Each structure stands twice: as C-alpha cells, then as structure tokens.
C-alpha cells in the first residue's frame, strides 16, 4: 500500500470506513478556494477528533477544520489540504443548565437548533452571526463571528465561558469552565476563540445565555449622510436599551431586497435601530428615537421587523462563491465616514454596525478585478490611518491572490511562537490565517 | 542587593524612585492575603519606557519582577515570593484620553478605579467593572486579575470591557495588543493577558470600553430567617427572566460584624440579607422591583424594603459596602476565598460550608455575589495561633473541593496568585495545565515575571 494509503487506513481505524470519504467525487464538495482535500473525516466524538489530529500530525497530513461549511470562504487560500475534519456529526447538547443560564454543546451543533432548544425555556444565545441557522456553534466560535446585536451582548469572545479542545498532539484539554466568573489559571478559551482552527480543534463549547427579551422593535430612520454621525453618536451614548444599530447605504438596502416604507436616494442613509427589552419601556424609547432625527421614520411591524433584522444579519454574507465582501473594523465614530467613503465608489454597498465600528462593504457585480483591488486598497488605507484594519471576508481566489486577505497582522513574530507551541508541526489550518514562514 | 543592579535600576528610574532599605522593603512584602515574600528592591516608574528599562535590567540578570498596583488582591498576587524587584505602578495614574465619540478611555495602570469613574460620570459614562475595592484598587490591578464586582451579573467582568493593552514583555520589549477598534487580525492576545496576574508581562496602558450610565436604578433589601430562602429568591428572580445588576447575600456572621462596627440597623437574629439592585429604564424598574419584593415575601422574607432615590439606595447598600472591612475589624486575621459554583448549587454548597465550619469549630463569614455563584467565605482565625491557622487552611481546602465537585471553580474573581496554586489540579488535568504552561513559556521563557504564581510547577501537578 502507498504511504498515503497507510495513513488513510489509520484514519479509517479511528472513525470507521463509512465516515472517511476519500473518493474524488465525495471529496469534491469539500473544496476550499479550489483546493481539494485528500480525505474528509466525519468523527462522532471529541475523542475521535483528538485521535484524528494526533494521527494526522504523525503522518504529516495537514488538517482543515469544518463546521457546516458556511464560512469556509473566510481565510487566505489554503496550502494543500490533507484532511478535512467535519464536525457535522457532533451535534449533541452536552448539558443545558437553564437555571444557570449556560449551555454546553458539541461544536457541530447548528445555531438554529441551539436557539430552538433554549428558546423553549424563554432563553436565547445572544449571538446572531451571518451564515444562516445552519452555521455551527464551533465554527462561529472559531471565527469569532457576531451580528447586529453584538453591541449589546458581545461576541463569542465575551459569551464563551469554557471549551473542550483537541490539540495537535491529540491531547483533549479543557479551558475555562461552567461558571460565568472564573479566573482560575490562564483563560485559554480566549486563545482558541477566533483562531480559525489553527491552534486546536474546538470540540465542545460552553456559553452564557440570556433571558429572551419580552419585546423587540425595529425602527428605521432615513437621513442625509451628513447627519448620521451625530444621530447615531447620540443614540450610542444614550441610556436607551438599543440592541443593534446599523447604517446602510442605498445600494445595501437594494442588495438586501428590503422594501421599506421610505423613499431611497443615493445621498440618504438608512439607520436601523433594534430595541430589545420590557414592553413597558418601548413607547418612550420609540418616541425619543423618532425625535432624534428630523428625517423620515418608520416602525416596522413584527414580521417586517424580523425580516429586516435577518437581512441585516445576513448582509455580510456572500451571495455567490465569487462575491467580494470586505470588512473594516475602526474606532466606532468612523463608521459613518467609512460608509460615506464606500458610497463614493461606483455602486458599492455598505452596512455598518455602528456600535462596534465594524463596516461591511462590497462592489457591484459588474466591477472589474482591477477596479476592486484599487478600491479595497483605498479602503484599507483609510482604515489604517484611523487605527483600523480591513480584511477580505469573502472573495474569489483570483481576488485573494491580488489583495491580501488579512493585511498586516500585528505581532506576527509572537503569534508564530504561539502557533509553534500549540502546533509544532504546523499541521492545523493549512496556513489560512497566519502566513507560512 | 547587588550594588551594580541597584545602580542600573537607579539609572532606569532615578535614584529617588528606588527603595532598598529593609524597612521600606518590608512594606512591599505582603498584600491583602496572608502570603509574604521580601523584595530586593522596590521601584516606582513613571512611564512605559521606564518600566521597560527596569524589566530589561531584570531580564539581563534573570532577576524576578513583580508588578504591584494597590496591593488589594486577595491571593498573594503582588507578593515577591522569590525576591527580585517590585514594580509599583502608583505614579502611572493618568487618564490619557477620554474619547467620548468612540466610547473609549485610554488610561495608565496605576489609576484608581473610582477616580476613573469620577472623571467619566460628568460625561454620563462609566467603566463597568466596579470591584468592591474600587476606592483603592487600580485599573491595572483590575485588568491583571480580570476583576469582577457586584454588577458583573449583568455587565460582565473586566475582560468584556477592555479592547487594547500596551504591555512590557518579560524581555523588556514593548508591544501593543488591540486598540480602540475591535477585532485586529491575529489571536486575541489582549484577551489572554487580562487575568494573567502579571505573569506574562506588565500592562502599562489600557484602552477601556465605556458604557452609558443606566437611566435609573432601584434597590430591594430583604431579610430572611434562612439562607436557603434567600438563595431560592435569587433563583426565582432569574427564572422569571429578570436580570438584576446585582444580587448580593450576607449571612448572619457578616451581619453581626457589620452591626458591631458600622451599625446600620439590621436585626441581629436573622440568617440572611439579600440585596437586589435593578437598573435600566425607569418604566421597567418599578414593575421589576415590585415583583422582586413580592417573590421575597412569598418566600417568607421577614422584612422587605425598596429604595428608589439615590439616598435610599445608598442606605440599603451601606451594610454591604462595609461588610469586608467590618469583618476584618472583628478578626484582622482571616482567610478569604472566592470559590464559585453554578448558582443553583449554592444551597448545597452552603450546607457543606456550614458543616465544615462546625467540624473545625471556626467562624466563617459569608458574603456572596449570589447572582453568579461567587461565594466569599471569610474564615476568621486568631493571629499567632498556628493551630487555628492550620484549621482555617484545612477548611479552605475542603471548601475548594466541595465547589470543584459541584462543577465550580476555586476562584471567581480574586485570582490564583500564590495561595491557590496548589489547588489548580482540583480543576485541571496535567494536560490542561500543560496547555496553559505553553502560553506562559511563549511570553516568559525565562520565568521571571511574577514567578511562583498561577501555575503549579510540573512536579506539583496531580499532587494536591
Ligand atoms: C475590601 C476588598 C474588596 C474587594 N472586592 C473585590 C471585588 O468585588 N471584585 C474583585 O474582583 N476583586 C475584589 N477585591 C480584590 C482586589 O481588589 C482586586 O483583585 C483588584 O483588581 C486588585 O487591584 P490592585 O490594584 O490592588 O492590584 P494588586 O493587588 O497590586 O495586584 C494584583 C495582581 O495584579 C498584578 N498587577 C498589578 N498591576 C499590574 C500591571 N499593571 N500589569 C500587570 N500585572 C499587574 C500583580 O502582580 C498582582 O498579581 C477586593 C479586595 C478587597 C481588599
């Protein structure tokens, strides 16, 4: 048997033949940026994940972790992929402690399923990342993804209190715990959250939950771009219980296919204010928000409001494999100017999470690669001059080759030492995050 | 101390900012815990550059260094167990920037938490972490311990409110992690540094996330004849979907201590006082406060009071605020621990603690941040009585074991420091600890940053 054959056999021993895909056709749908893995494993337990990692390290097979595959577009083009470890079959609730507002679930649990489970007890995981209900808990944590309500509830970095992680050498470790407050030792979960599977494989996640708010509302304001900064700034500093605050330009509203009871125009910005809280406090908040801007105002009813929130949640998600989405992160007061800058590019859409300083943007379909690279470079420079960064969330392979996905990564030398410490053979992640030396 | 080293330190920060006289060193050989250790020198830098120079002097000679804020930590974190240089950050107490538009503040580590709050309040803003020690503890110390406080049930702990750090690494090199913007590419190094107790480097500047002050607040105080009933009230309140800003319980021992030192009119024949603070929009508060009061009455609270104005609220809080000091006054020697359990395990763990108390014939004054399961058991003992101290230590170990078994942790907010190192293996396997040690060895390969803290030596693992 070939050397590869031997290695694959060892993997098969771990998960069983039916859970190791090797034929070209089956493996094709796991391609990432055009790169096809040699094999795909579908483990059913954390122990199997750990064993796969150990085996892969010993056999020199590079490993790419995968949840539901909703965010595989995120990252630099991979080096050759040996093994994809899909967490698809790790979907169990390990422990739901409703009274303590925590839940532990396996990494492959789809977020929608998890929300369903905790929703029955009038609780929610306050996390609304793009990628649909099928995006997995582990994937969202590994990419530290969050959505419109991040400004109120935080990102996975804030919500994760414990992890079970398989390390490259096959050790299965615990980081953090089950209590909301815990300072016993280093909080390694901070290291694994947002590490894109390059330091270890997240197998189980313990997160904080919150009571479902009694009531929600979505308000829409339209105003001239010149007014947006002041209006959103005031709202952010106010004592109102705002859960989300998004700014969209005209092209973004069209791309989201939102029909609003408001007339759009290129110089107009649409501001979406999401409220969550007690019913008793809604009326006053609504009145204050309505008064905060002289422009058009609308309150979306339940269904429409829910639809708008979903559209805003999904706004940064690429509609096709080639669609380009950039993400800027700046000090929050620059969100408006960033949307303004993007709106000057021909036909570009932009949505800003005003409370987090995170701004998404993308070109129209007809833009040429050359033009896009110029615009992205301009945006990146704009952000860098303001202590911010721009990364490519999604792009074609061609684009990723022409424009660095992550830009300059600060403290790269130190990050590499960490990478070496946790993954000495450089096996995990196919260099989609830190560039290979 | 070696003359050459002393001169190098004097060169780094100026002669007047280096102490080496035995009497001076004594003052920096303890903190608010029972740990002790004498430094070889104490230095008072005034800038990131000076800290870097001091650390370089240490790095070149393999000399340990220990950062110190106000020394209020309760785990021996700022005690130089292996001598070396104590770096006191009290002179670096400036607010460098209040950036209202970006909702950020940039501050130096020696700034006292309450001084910061006082600067922020006129802008209608706050830095959410508010440890009970906020009048003295420093923001740098809060960051190094990932401090909590009464209000973290609703608002989270320090790490949720810090977006950037400037750090002097154990090599003397200066780096910054994060900043005013969120999500810089790369691993979350600011996240792992927060709560690392000065063992990965010294924080010399911090970017803090600011939040608007709440619209309004109301406080409910309920007095109970059993601790269980107080605990049950907390569970019911949360089960109904309310998320108070604070839920604090004091037991009889603590109430007695308070009334002996700072009388606030609490009856002495009760077992528990529950303090509930609700904040948010005025419209929701009245209803929520009324509902909390009702729940307490349903669970047979003997008395329930609601405070609506700031004065009324302060009065209800006063006993809680003075609790730690009052306890220390009746027994200056005490072992403090802050083991934490999932909230619903409180009644079960409480029964065990009461049993431990009885078995050892000790007095344990209990105060807890009940909302997040954080139990502060203050074990009183007689200073200079080794037998008494030994029993207090045994009781501590038993409490930790009980909490670990209940799915909890040995420290919720005070840190591991020197005192809890030997209990780490109650929570973590050798592999878990090894994974943590990897982090330490990347940041501090020579092991000179606050040695002896947080992680047990490899040989100690599994030998608790
Ligand atoms: C009465 C009382 C009440 C308390 N209440 C609370 C509470 O409600 N919540 C809570 O969490 N804690 C509480 N504590 C504990 C303590 O106040 C906190 O841990 C506080 O954050 C320590 O701050 P400090 O400035 O005193 O730091 P120190 O005690 O001086 O130092 C603490 C640790 O941080 C390190 N350190 C200090 N500064 C830096 C720096 N700039 N860079 C790197 N490392 C550094 C030290 O080496 C040490 O390991 C209380 C303590 C007391 C005495």
Coordinates of N, CA and C in Angstrom, one line a residue, chain B residues 307-439:
Chain B
X307 N -35.6 50.8 47.9 CA -35.0 52.1 47.8 C -35.1 52.7 46.4
X308 N -35.7 53.9 46.3 CA -35.9 54.4 44.9 C -35.0 55.6 44.7
X309 N -34.8 56.5 45.7 CA -33.9 57.6 45.4 C -32.4 57.2 45.7
X310 N -31.5 58.0 45.2 CA -30.1 57.6 45.5 C -29.8 57.5 46.9
X311 N -30.4 58.4 47.8 CA -30.1 58.3 49.2 C -30.7 57.0 49.8
X312 N -31.9 56.7 49.5 CA -32.5 55.5 50.0 C -31.7 54.3 49.6
X313 N -31.2 54.3 48.3 CA -30.5 53.1 47.8 C -29.1 53.0 48.6
X314 N -28.5 54.1 48.7 CA -27.2 54.1 49.4 C -27.3 53.5 50.8
X315 N -28.4 53.9 51.5 CA -28.6 53.4 52.8 C -28.7 51.9 52.8
X316 N -29.4 51.4 51.9 CA -29.6 49.9 51.8 C -28.3 49.2 51.5
X317 N -27.4 49.9 50.7 CA -26.2 49.3 50.3 C -25.1 49.4 51.4
X318 N -25.3 50.3 52.3 CA -24.2 50.7 53.2 C -23.6 49.5 54.0
X319 N -24.6 48.6 54.4 CA -24.1 47.5 55.2 C -23.2 46.6 54.3
X320 N -23.6 46.4 53.1 CA -22.9 45.5 52.2 C -21.5 46.1 51.9
X321 N -21.5 47.4 51.7 CA -20.2 48.1 51.4 C -19.2 47.9 52.5
X322 N -19.7 48.0 53.7 CA -18.7 48.0 54.8 C -18.5 46.5 55.3
X323 N -19.1 45.6 54.7 CA -19.0 44.2 55.2 C -17.6 43.7 55.3
X324 N -16.8 43.9 54.3 CA -15.5 43.3 54.3 C -14.6 43.9 55.4
X325 N -14.7 45.2 55.5 CA -13.9 46.0 56.5 C -14.4 45.6 57.9
X326 N -15.7 45.5 58.0 CA -16.2 45.2 59.4 C -15.8 43.8 59.8
X327 N -15.8 42.9 58.9 CA -15.4 41.5 59.2 C -13.9 41.6 59.6
X328 N -13.1 42.3 58.9 CA -11.7 42.4 59.2 C -11.5 43.0 60.5
X329 N -12.4 43.9 60.9 CA -12.2 44.6 62.2 C -12.5 43.6 63.4
X330 N -13.5 42.8 63.3 CA -13.7 41.8 64.4 C -12.6 40.7 64.4
X331 N -12.0 40.5 63.2 CA -11.0 39.5 63.2 C -10.0 39.9 62.1
X332 N -8.9 40.6 62.5 CA -8.0 41.1 61.5 C -7.4 40.0 60.7
X333 N -7.3 38.8 61.3 CA -6.7 37.6 60.6 C -7.9 36.8 60.0
X334 N -7.9 36.8 58.6 CA -8.9 35.9 58.0 C -8.4 35.4 56.7
X335 N -8.9 34.2 56.4 CA -8.5 33.7 55.0 C -9.8 33.9 54.2
X336 N -9.5 34.6 53.1 CA -10.6 34.9 52.2 C -10.6 33.9 51.0
X337 N -11.7 33.4 50.6 CA -11.7 32.7 49.4 C -12.9 33.0 48.6
X338 N -12.8 32.9 47.3 CA -14.0 33.2 46.5 C -14.3 32.2 45.5
X339 N -14.4 30.9 46.0 CA -14.8 29.8 45.2 C -16.2 30.1 44.5
X340 N -16.4 29.6 43.4 CA -17.6 29.9 42.6 C -18.2 28.7 42.1
X341 N -19.5 28.6 42.2 CA -20.3 27.4 41.7 C -21.4 27.9 40.8
X342 N -21.9 27.0 39.9 CA -23.1 27.4 39.2 C -24.2 27.8 40.2
X343 N -24.8 28.9 40.0 CA -25.7 29.5 41.0 C -26.6 28.5 41.7
X344 N -27.2 27.6 41.0 CA -28.2 26.7 41.6 C -27.5 25.7 42.6
X345 N -26.2 25.7 42.6 CA -25.6 24.8 43.5 C -25.3 25.5 44.9
X346 N -25.6 26.8 45.0 CA -25.3 27.5 46.2 C -25.9 26.8 47.4
X347 N -27.2 26.5 47.5 CA -27.7 25.9 48.7 C -27.0 24.7 49.2
X348 N -26.7 23.8 48.2 CA -26.0 22.6 48.5 C -24.6 22.8 49.1
X349 N -23.9 23.7 48.4 CA -22.5 24.1 48.8 C -22.5 24.8 50.2
X350 N -23.6 25.6 50.3 CA -23.7 26.3 51.6 C -23.8 25.4 52.8
X351 N -24.6 24.4 52.6 CA -24.8 23.4 53.7 C -23.5 22.7 54.0
X352 N -22.7 22.5 53.0 CA -21.4 21.9 53.2 C -20.4 22.8 53.9
X353 N -20.5 24.1 53.5 CA -19.6 25.1 54.2 C -20.0 25.2 55.7
X354 N -21.3 25.2 55.9 CA -21.8 25.2 57.3 C -21.3 24.0 58.1
X355 N -21.3 22.9 57.5 CA -20.8 21.7 58.1 C -19.3 21.8 58.3
X356 N -18.5 22.3 57.4 CA -17.1 22.5 57.5 C -16.8 23.4 58.7
X357 N -17.6 24.5 58.8 CA -17.5 25.5 59.8 C -17.6 24.8 61.2
X358 N -18.7 24.0 61.3 CA -19.0 23.3 62.6 C -17.9 22.3 62.9
X359 N -17.5 21.5 61.9 CA -16.5 20.5 62.1 C -15.2 21.0 62.7
X360 N -14.8 22.2 62.1 CA -13.5 22.8 62.6 C -13.6 23.8 63.7
X361 N -14.8 24.0 64.1 CA -15.1 25.0 65.2 C -14.6 26.3 64.8
X362 N -14.9 26.7 63.5 CA -14.4 28.0 63.0 C -15.6 29.0 62.8
X363 N -15.3 30.2 62.7 CA -16.3 31.1 62.2 C -16.1 31.5 60.8
X364 N -17.0 31.3 59.9 CA -16.9 31.7 58.5 C -17.9 32.7 58.2
X365 N -17.5 33.9 57.9 CA -18.5 35.0 57.5 C -18.6 34.9 56.0
X366 N -19.9 34.8 55.5 CA -20.1 34.6 54.1 C -20.8 35.8 53.5
X367 N -20.2 36.2 52.4 CA -20.9 37.2 51.6 C -20.8 36.6 50.2
X368 N -21.9 36.7 49.4 CA -21.8 36.2 48.1 C -22.4 37.1 47.0
X369 N -21.8 37.1 45.9 CA -22.4 37.6 44.7 C -23.2 36.5 44.2
X370 N -24.5 36.4 44.7 CA -25.3 35.2 44.6 C -25.7 35.0 43.1
X371 N -25.8 36.1 42.4 CA -26.3 36.0 41.0 C -25.4 35.2 40.2
X372 N -24.1 35.3 40.4 CA -23.2 34.5 39.6 C -22.4 33.4 40.4
X373 N -23.0 33.0 41.5 CA -22.5 31.9 42.3 C -21.2 32.1 42.9
X374 N -20.8 33.3 43.1 CA -19.4 33.6 43.6 C -19.5 33.8 45.2
X375 N -19.0 32.8 45.9 CA -19.1 32.7 47.3 C -17.9 33.3 48.0
X376 N -18.0 34.3 48.8 CA -16.8 34.8 49.5 C -16.9 34.2 50.9
X377 N -16.1 33.2 51.3 CA -16.1 32.7 52.6 C -14.9 33.3 53.3
X378 N -15.2 34.1 54.3 CA -14.1 34.7 55.0 C -13.9 33.9 56.3
X379 N -12.8 33.2 56.4 CA -12.6 32.3 57.5 C -11.8 33.0 58.6
X380 N -12.4 33.2 59.7 CA -11.7 34.0 60.7 C -10.9 33.1 61.6
X381 N -9.7 33.6 61.9 CA -8.8 32.9 62.8 C -8.0 33.8 63.7
X382 N -7.4 33.2 64.7 CA -6.7 34.1 65.6 C -5.2 34.2 65.2
X383 N -4.8 35.4 65.0 CA -3.5 35.6 64.5 C -2.5 35.1 65.6
X384 N -1.4 34.5 65.1 CA -0.4 34.0 66.0 C -0.8 32.7 66.7
X385 N -1.9 32.1 66.3 CA -2.3 30.8 66.8 C -2.2 29.8 65.6
X386 N -1.0 29.1 65.6 CA -0.8 28.2 64.4 C -1.8 27.1 64.2
X387 N -2.3 26.7 65.3 CA -3.3 25.6 65.3 C -4.6 26.1 64.6
X388 N -5.0 27.3 65.0 CA -6.2 27.9 64.4 C -6.0 28.2 62.9
X389 N -4.8 28.6 62.6 CA -4.5 28.9 61.2 C -4.5 27.6 60.3
X390 N -4.0 26.6 60.9 CA -4.0 25.3 60.2 C -5.4 24.8 59.9
X391 N -6.3 25.0 60.9 CA -7.7 24.6 60.7 C -8.3 25.4 59.6
X392 N -8.0 26.7 59.7 CA -8.6 27.6 58.6 C -8.1 27.2 57.2
X393 N -6.8 26.8 57.1 CA -6.3 26.3 55.8 C -7.0 25.0 55.4
X394 N -7.2 24.1 56.4 CA -7.9 22.9 56.1 C -9.3 23.2 55.6
X395 N -10.0 24.1 56.3 CA -11.3 24.4 55.9 C -11.4 25.0 54.5
X396 N -10.4 25.8 54.2 CA -10.3 26.4 52.8 C -10.2 25.3 51.8
X397 N -9.3 24.3 52.0 CA -9.1 23.2 51.1 C -10.4 22.4 50.9
X398 N -11.1 22.2 52.0 CA -12.4 21.5 51.9 C -13.5 22.2 51.1
X399 N -13.5 23.6 51.3 CA -14.4 24.4 50.6 C -14.1 24.3 49.1
X400 N -12.8 24.4 48.7 CA -12.5 24.3 47.3 C -12.9 23.0 46.7
X401 N -12.7 21.9 47.5 CA -13.0 20.6 47.0 C -14.5 20.5 46.7
X402 N -15.3 21.0 47.7 CA -16.7 21.0 47.6 C -17.2 21.7 46.3
X403 N -16.6 22.9 46.1 CA -17.0 23.7 45.0 C -16.6 23.1 43.7
X404 N -15.4 22.5 43.6 CA -14.9 21.9 42.4 C -15.9 20.7 42.1
X405 N -16.3 19.9 43.1 CA -17.1 18.8 42.9 C -18.5 19.3 42.4
X406 N -18.9 20.4 42.8 CA -20.2 20.9 42.4 C -20.2 21.6 41.0
X407 N -19.0 21.4 40.3 CA -18.9 21.9 38.9 C -18.4 23.4 38.9
X408 N -17.9 23.8 40.0 CA -17.5 25.2 40.1 C -16.0 25.4 40.0
X409 N -15.5 26.5 40.5 CA -14.1 26.8 40.3 C -13.5 27.3 41.6
X410 N -12.2 27.3 41.8 CA -11.6 27.8 43.0 C -11.5 29.3 43.2
X411 N -11.6 30.0 42.1 CA -11.7 31.4 42.2 C -12.5 32.1 41.1
X412 N -13.4 32.9 41.5 CA -14.3 33.6 40.5 C -13.7 34.9 40.1
X413 N -13.0 35.6 41.0 CA -12.5 36.9 40.7 C -11.2 37.3 41.4
X414 N -10.8 36.7 42.4 CA -9.6 37.1 43.2 C -8.3 36.6 42.6
X415 N -8.4 35.6 41.7 CA -7.1 35.2 41.2 C -6.5 34.0 41.9
X416 N -5.6 33.3 41.3 CA -4.9 32.2 41.8 C -3.8 32.6 42.7
X417 N -3.0 33.6 42.2 CA -1.9 34.1 43.0 C -1.0 33.1 43.5
X418 N -0.6 33.3 44.7 CA 0.3 32.3 45.4 C -0.5 31.3 46.1
X419 N -1.6 31.7 46.6 CA -2.4 30.9 47.6 C -3.1 29.7 47.0
X420 N -3.5 29.8 45.8 CA -4.4 28.8 45.2 C -3.7 27.9 44.2
X421 N -2.4 28.1 44.0 CA -1.6 27.3 43.1 C -1.8 25.8 43.3
X422 N -1.7 25.5 44.6 CA -1.8 24.1 45.0 C -3.2 23.5 44.7
X423 N -4.2 24.3 44.5 CA -5.5 23.7 44.2 C -5.9 23.7 42.7
X424 N -5.0 24.1 41.9 CA -5.3 24.1 40.5 C -5.6 22.7 40.0
X425 N -5.0 21.7 40.5 CA -5.2 20.4 40.0 C -6.6 19.8 40.4
X426 N -7.3 20.5 41.3 CA -8.7 20.2 41.5 C -9.5 20.4 40.3
X427 N -9.1 21.3 39.5 CA -9.9 21.7 38.3 C -9.3 21.1 37.0
X428 N -8.0 21.1 36.9 CA -7.4 20.8 35.7 C -6.5 19.6 35.7
X429 N -6.5 18.9 34.6 CA -5.7 17.7 34.4 C -4.2 18.2 34.1
X430 N -3.3 17.2 34.1 CA -1.9 17.6 33.8 C -1.9 18.1 32.4
X431 N -2.6 17.6 31.4 CA -2.7 18.1 30.1 C -3.2 19.5 30.0
X432 N -4.3 19.8 30.8 CA -4.8 21.1 30.8 C -3.8 22.1 31.2
X433 N -3.1 21.8 32.3 CA -2.1 22.7 32.9 C -0.9 22.9 31.9
X434 N -0.6 21.8 31.3 CA 0.5 21.8 30.3 C 0.2 22.8 29.2
X435 N -1.1 22.8 28.8 CA -1.5 23.7 27.7 C -1.4 25.1 28.2
X436 N -1.7 25.4 29.4 CA -1.6 26.7 30.0 C -0.1 27.1 30.1
X437 N 0.7 26.1 30.4 CA 2.2 26.4 30.5 C 2.8 26.8 29.2
X438 N 2.3 26.3 28.1 CA 2.8 26.6 26.8 C 2.6 28.2 26.6
X439 N 1.5 28.7 27.0 CA 1.3 30.1 26.9 C 2.3 30.9 27.7

